[in-house]
Amino acid sequence: MTSCFQAEKKRQKKQFFVSEEEEEEEVILKKSISSHVLFGLLIQTHLNCLKVGLGELGEFGTTNTANDQPTFTPKPTIPPSSELDRFMEAYCNMLGKLKEAIEEPLQETTSFIDAMYIQLRDLRETHPINNSNPNSP
């Protein structure tokens, strides 16, 4: 057996024998994340990264007004921990930096293509092709 296959098999066994206590802890963690004050911002920042990657297709059927508002409203059921606060803030910041890192090469590529179109148009306008007699010099 390969080591990857063995590791996957161990992971599956571990998942099968997950205790109820671990499941409960996971549920509590998910609730604390989804009810965190920054969760809406986190979701919106993630969607913005996806939109940049998708280009014009990245609208997800939403309007600009909807994009300005957080997708989810926070639910103050569980008080946020300072560790979770730092994690959520760092994650939002990293997603913002990722969006910028994705945007920069796309903007450079778009600028290059636009400049090429302008040059091609100028060439076409200054040196029109005479299509009436293809054998003439």
PDB file of C-alpha atoms in Angstrom:
ATOM      1  CA  MET A   1       0.000   0.000   0.000  1.00  0.00           C
ATOM      2  CA  THR A   2       1.151   3.510  -0.683  1.00  0.00           C
ATOM      3  CA  SER A   3       1.580   5.935   2.183  1.00  0.00           C
ATOM      4  CA  CYS A   4      -1.137   8.265   0.802  1.00  0.00           C
ATOM      5  CA  PHE A   5      -3.634   5.416   0.718  1.00  0.00           C
ATOM      6  CA  GLN A   6      -2.741   4.404   4.276  1.00  0.00           C
ATOM      7  CA  ALA A   7      -3.063   7.972   5.523  1.00  0.00           C
ATOM      8  CA  GLU A   8      -6.488   8.307   3.879  1.00  0.00           C
ATOM      9  CA  LYS A   9      -7.614   5.033   5.406  1.00  0.00           C
ATOM     10  CA  LYS A  10      -6.513   6.202   8.881  1.00  0.00           C
ATOM     11  CA  ARG A  11      -8.316   9.507   8.380  1.00  0.00           C
ATOM     12  CA  GLN A  12     -11.513   7.695   7.436  1.00  0.00           C
ATOM     13  CA  LYS A  13     -11.276   5.468  10.499  1.00  0.00           C
ATOM     14  CA  LYS A  14     -10.700   8.503  12.700  1.00  0.00           C
ATOM     15  CA  GLN A  15     -13.737  10.221  11.204  1.00  0.00           C
ATOM     16  CA  PHE A  16     -15.821   7.126  11.859  1.00  0.00           C
ATOM     17  CA  PHE A  17     -14.824   7.033  15.515  1.00  0.00           C
ATOM     18  CA  VAL A  18     -15.238  10.742  16.229  1.00  0.00           C
ATOM     19  CA  SER A  19     -16.718  11.101  19.659  1.00  0.00           C
ATOM     20  CA  GLU A  20     -19.898  12.976  20.371  1.00  0.00           C
ATOM     21  CA  GLU A  21     -17.847  15.450  22.390  1.00  0.00           C
ATOM     22  CA  GLU A  22     -15.685  16.265  19.357  1.00  0.00           C
ATOM     23  CA  GLU A  23     -18.772  16.654  17.192  1.00  0.00           C
ATOM     24  CA  GLU A  24     -20.290  18.990  19.774  1.00  0.00           C
ATOM     25  CA  GLU A  25     -17.081  21.045  19.916  1.00  0.00           C
ATOM     26  CA  GLU A  26     -17.110  21.328  16.128  1.00  0.00           C
ATOM     27  CA  VAL A  27     -20.723  22.502  16.142  1.00  0.00           C
ATOM     28  CA  ILE A  28     -19.919  25.099  18.815  1.00  0.00           C
ATOM     29  CA  LEU A  29     -16.909  26.302  16.824  1.00  0.00           C
ATOM     30  CA  LYS A  30     -18.995  26.618  13.638  1.00  0.00           C
ATOM     31  CA  LYS A  31     -21.668  28.551  15.531  1.00  0.00           C
ATOM     32  CA  SER A  32     -19.114  30.888  17.075  1.00  0.00           C
ATOM     33  CA  ILE A  33     -17.567  31.568  13.657  1.00  0.00           C
ATOM     34  CA  SER A  34     -20.894  32.103  11.888  1.00  0.00           C
ATOM     35  CA  SER A  35     -22.126  34.414  14.654  1.00  0.00           C
ATOM     36  CA  HIS A  36     -18.897  36.417  14.818  1.00  0.00           C
ATOM     37  CA  VAL A  37     -19.120  40.148  14.103  1.00  0.00           C
ATOM     38  CA  LEU A  38     -16.691  39.832  11.162  1.00  0.00           C
ATOM     39  CA  PHE A  39     -18.351  36.802   9.549  1.00  0.00           C
ATOM     40  CA  GLY A  40     -20.376  38.904   7.079  1.00  0.00           C
ATOM     41  CA  LEU A  41     -17.245  40.800   6.087  1.00  0.00           C
ATOM     42  CA  LEU A  42     -15.375  37.522   5.706  1.00  0.00           C
ATOM     43  CA  ILE A  43     -18.027  36.128   3.356  1.00  0.00           C
ATOM     44  CA  GLN A  44     -18.176  39.358   1.336  1.00  0.00           C
ATOM     45  CA  THR A  45     -14.373  39.528   1.048  1.00  0.00           C
ATOM     46  CA  HIS A  46     -14.285  35.912  -0.098  1.00  0.00           C
ATOM     47  CA  LEU A  47     -16.964  36.588  -2.710  1.00  0.00           C
ATOM     48  CA  ASN A  48     -15.005  39.638  -3.911  1.00  0.00           C
ATOM     49  CA  CYS A  49     -11.944  37.420  -4.457  1.00  0.00           C
ATOM     50  CA  LEU A  50     -14.049  35.002  -6.471  1.00  0.00           C
ATOM     51  CA  LYS A  51     -15.526  37.849  -8.520  1.00  0.00           C
ATOM     52  CA  VAL A  52     -12.048  39.092  -9.456  1.00  0.00           C
ATOM     53  CA  GLY A  53     -11.067  35.612 -10.573  1.00  0.00           C
ATOM     54  CA  LEU A  54     -14.215  35.242 -12.642  1.00  0.00           C
ATOM     55  CA  GLY A  55     -13.954  38.666 -14.255  1.00  0.00           C
ATOM     56  CA  GLU A  56     -17.178  39.797 -15.881  1.00  0.00           C
ATOM     57  CA  LEU A  57     -18.829  36.515 -14.929  1.00  0.00           C
ATOM     58  CA  GLY A  58     -18.266  37.254 -11.248  1.00  0.00           C
ATOM     59  CA  GLU A  59     -21.461  39.144 -10.539  1.00  0.00           C
ATOM     60  CA  PHE A  60     -23.250  36.105  -9.027  1.00  0.00           C
ATOM     61  CA  GLY A  61     -26.567  37.694  -9.991  1.00  0.00           C
ATOM     62  CA  THR A  62     -26.282  40.418  -7.357  1.00  0.00           C
ATOM     63  CA  THR A  63     -26.607  44.146  -7.679  1.00  0.00           C
ATOM     64  CA  ASN A  64     -24.052  46.727  -6.599  1.00  0.00           C
ATOM     65  CA  THR A  65     -26.254  47.687  -3.668  1.00  0.00           C
ATOM     66  CA  ALA A  66     -26.281  44.098  -2.442  1.00  0.00           C
ATOM     67  CA  ASN A  67     -22.505  43.893  -2.822  1.00  0.00           C
ATOM     68  CA  ASP A  68     -22.022  46.885  -0.516  1.00  0.00           C
ATOM     69  CA  GLN A  69     -23.964  45.233   2.295  1.00  0.00           C
ATOM     70  CA  PRO A  70     -22.655  42.279   4.327  1.00  0.00           C
ATOM     71  CA  THR A  71     -24.281  39.057   3.174  1.00  0.00           C
ATOM     72  CA  PHE A  72     -24.914  37.789   6.687  1.00  0.00           C
ATOM     73  CA  THR A  73     -25.893  39.708   9.777  1.00  0.00           C
ATOM     74  CA  PRO A  74     -24.065  38.752  12.960  1.00  0.00           C
ATOM     75  CA  LYS A  75     -25.954  36.834  15.615  1.00  0.00           C
ATOM     76  CA  PRO A  76     -24.750  37.767  19.109  1.00  0.00           C
ATOM     77  CA  THR A  77     -25.321  34.307  20.643  1.00  0.00           C
ATOM     78  CA  ILE A  78     -21.762  33.429  21.639  1.00  0.00           C
ATOM     79  CA  PRO A  79     -19.292  36.073  22.828  1.00  0.00           C
ATOM     80  CA  PRO A  80     -16.276  36.128  20.503  1.00  0.00           C
ATOM     81  CA  SER A  81     -12.954  35.028  21.898  1.00  0.00           C
ATOM     82  CA  SER A  82      -9.853  37.121  21.410  1.00  0.00           C
ATOM     83  CA  GLU A  83      -8.221  34.244  19.511  1.00  0.00           C
ATOM     84  CA  LEU A  84     -11.198  34.023  17.172  1.00  0.00           C
ATOM     85  CA  ASP A  85     -11.184  37.817  16.785  1.00  0.00           C
ATOM     86  CA  ARG A  86      -7.547  37.735  15.694  1.00  0.00           C
ATOM     87  CA  PHE A  87      -8.197  34.828  13.334  1.00  0.00           C
ATOM     88  CA  MET A  88     -11.208  36.451  11.676  1.00  0.00           C
ATOM     89  CA  GLU A  89      -9.404  39.776  11.304  1.00  0.00           C
ATOM     90  CA  ALA A  90      -6.273  38.112   9.891  1.00  0.00           C
ATOM     91  CA  TYR A  91      -8.352  35.987   7.501  1.00  0.00           C
ATOM     92  CA  CYS A  92     -10.239  39.025   6.200  1.00  0.00           C
ATOM     93  CA  ASN A  93      -6.945  40.907   5.740  1.00  0.00           C
ATOM     94  CA  MET A  94      -5.369  37.994   3.879  1.00  0.00           C
ATOM     95  CA  LEU A  95      -8.384  37.679   1.598  1.00  0.00           C
ATOM     96  CA  GLY A  96      -8.101  41.409   0.845  1.00  0.00           C
ATOM     97  CA  LYS A  97      -4.423  40.984  -0.023  1.00  0.00           C
ATOM     98  CA  LEU A  98      -5.254  37.949  -2.154  1.00  0.00           C
ATOM     99  CA  LYS A  99      -7.826  39.992  -4.064  1.00  0.00           C
ATOM    100  CA  GLU A 100      -5.207  42.687  -4.726  1.00  0.00           C
ATOM    101  CA  ALA A 101      -2.682  40.064  -5.816  1.00  0.00           C
ATOM    102  CA  ILE A 102      -5.216  38.610  -8.255  1.00  0.00           C
ATOM    103  CA  GLU A 103      -6.293  42.026  -9.566  1.00  0.00           C
ATOM    104  CA  GLU A 104      -2.818  43.368 -10.365  1.00  0.00           C
ATOM    105  CA  PRO A 105      -1.855  40.908 -13.144  1.00  0.00           C
ATOM    106  CA  LEU A 106      -5.380  41.052 -14.565  1.00  0.00           C
ATOM    107  CA  GLN A 107      -5.192  44.850 -14.770  1.00  0.00           C
ATOM    108  CA  GLU A 108      -1.760  44.661 -16.407  1.00  0.00           C
ATOM    109  CA  THR A 109      -3.030  42.133 -18.932  1.00  0.00           C
ATOM    110  CA  THR A 110      -6.106  44.223 -19.696  1.00  0.00           C
ATOM    111  CA  SER A 111      -3.953  47.332 -20.184  1.00  0.00           C
ATOM    112  CA  PHE A 112      -1.626  45.428 -22.517  1.00  0.00           C
ATOM    113  CA  ILE A 113      -4.509  44.054 -24.604  1.00  0.00           C
ATOM    114  CA  ASP A 114      -6.149  47.487 -24.786  1.00  0.00           C
ATOM    115  CA  ALA A 115      -2.851  49.019 -25.963  1.00  0.00           C
ATOM    116  CA  MET A 116      -2.516  46.309 -28.638  1.00  0.00           C
ATOM    117  CA  TYR A 117      -6.046  46.994 -29.895  1.00  0.00           C
ATOM    118  CA  ILE A 118      -5.255  50.706 -30.148  1.00  0.00           C
ATOM    119  CA  GLN A 119      -2.049  50.003 -32.079  1.00  0.00           C
ATOM    120  CA  LEU A 120      -3.818  47.587 -34.419  1.00  0.00           C
ATOM    121  CA  ARG A 121      -6.613  50.083 -35.021  1.00  0.00           C
ATOM    122  CA  ASP A 122      -4.076  52.835 -35.739  1.00  0.00           C
ATOM    123  CA  LEU A 123      -2.221  50.567 -38.164  1.00  0.00           C
ATOM    124  CA  ARG A 124      -5.434  49.669 -39.928  1.00  0.00           C
ATOM    125  CA  GLU A 125      -6.464  53.328 -40.234  1.00  0.00           C
ATOM    126  CA  THR A 126      -3.066  54.582 -41.435  1.00  0.00           C
ATOM    127  CA  HIS A 127      -2.404  51.641 -43.780  1.00  0.00           C
ATOM    128  CA  PRO A 128      -5.743  50.495 -45.168  1.00  0.00           C
ATOM    129  CA  ILE A 129      -5.733  47.185 -46.991  1.00  0.00           C
ATOM    130  CA  ASN A 130      -6.892  47.356 -50.593  1.00  0.00           C
ATOM    131  CA  ASN A 131      -9.095  44.302 -50.901  1.00  0.00           C
ATOM    132  CA  SER A 132     -10.290  45.031 -54.440  1.00  0.00           C
ATOM    133  CA  ASN A 133      -7.134  43.673 -56.137  1.00  0.00           C
ATOM    134  CA  PRO A 134      -5.247  41.131 -54.025  1.00  0.00           C
ATOM    135  CA  ASN A 135      -2.412  40.728 -56.644  1.00  0.00           C
ATOM    136  CA  SER A 136      -1.403  44.393 -56.713  1.00  0.00           C
ATOM    137  CA  PRO A 137       1.750  45.438 -54.762  1.00  0.00           C
TER     138      PRO A 137
END
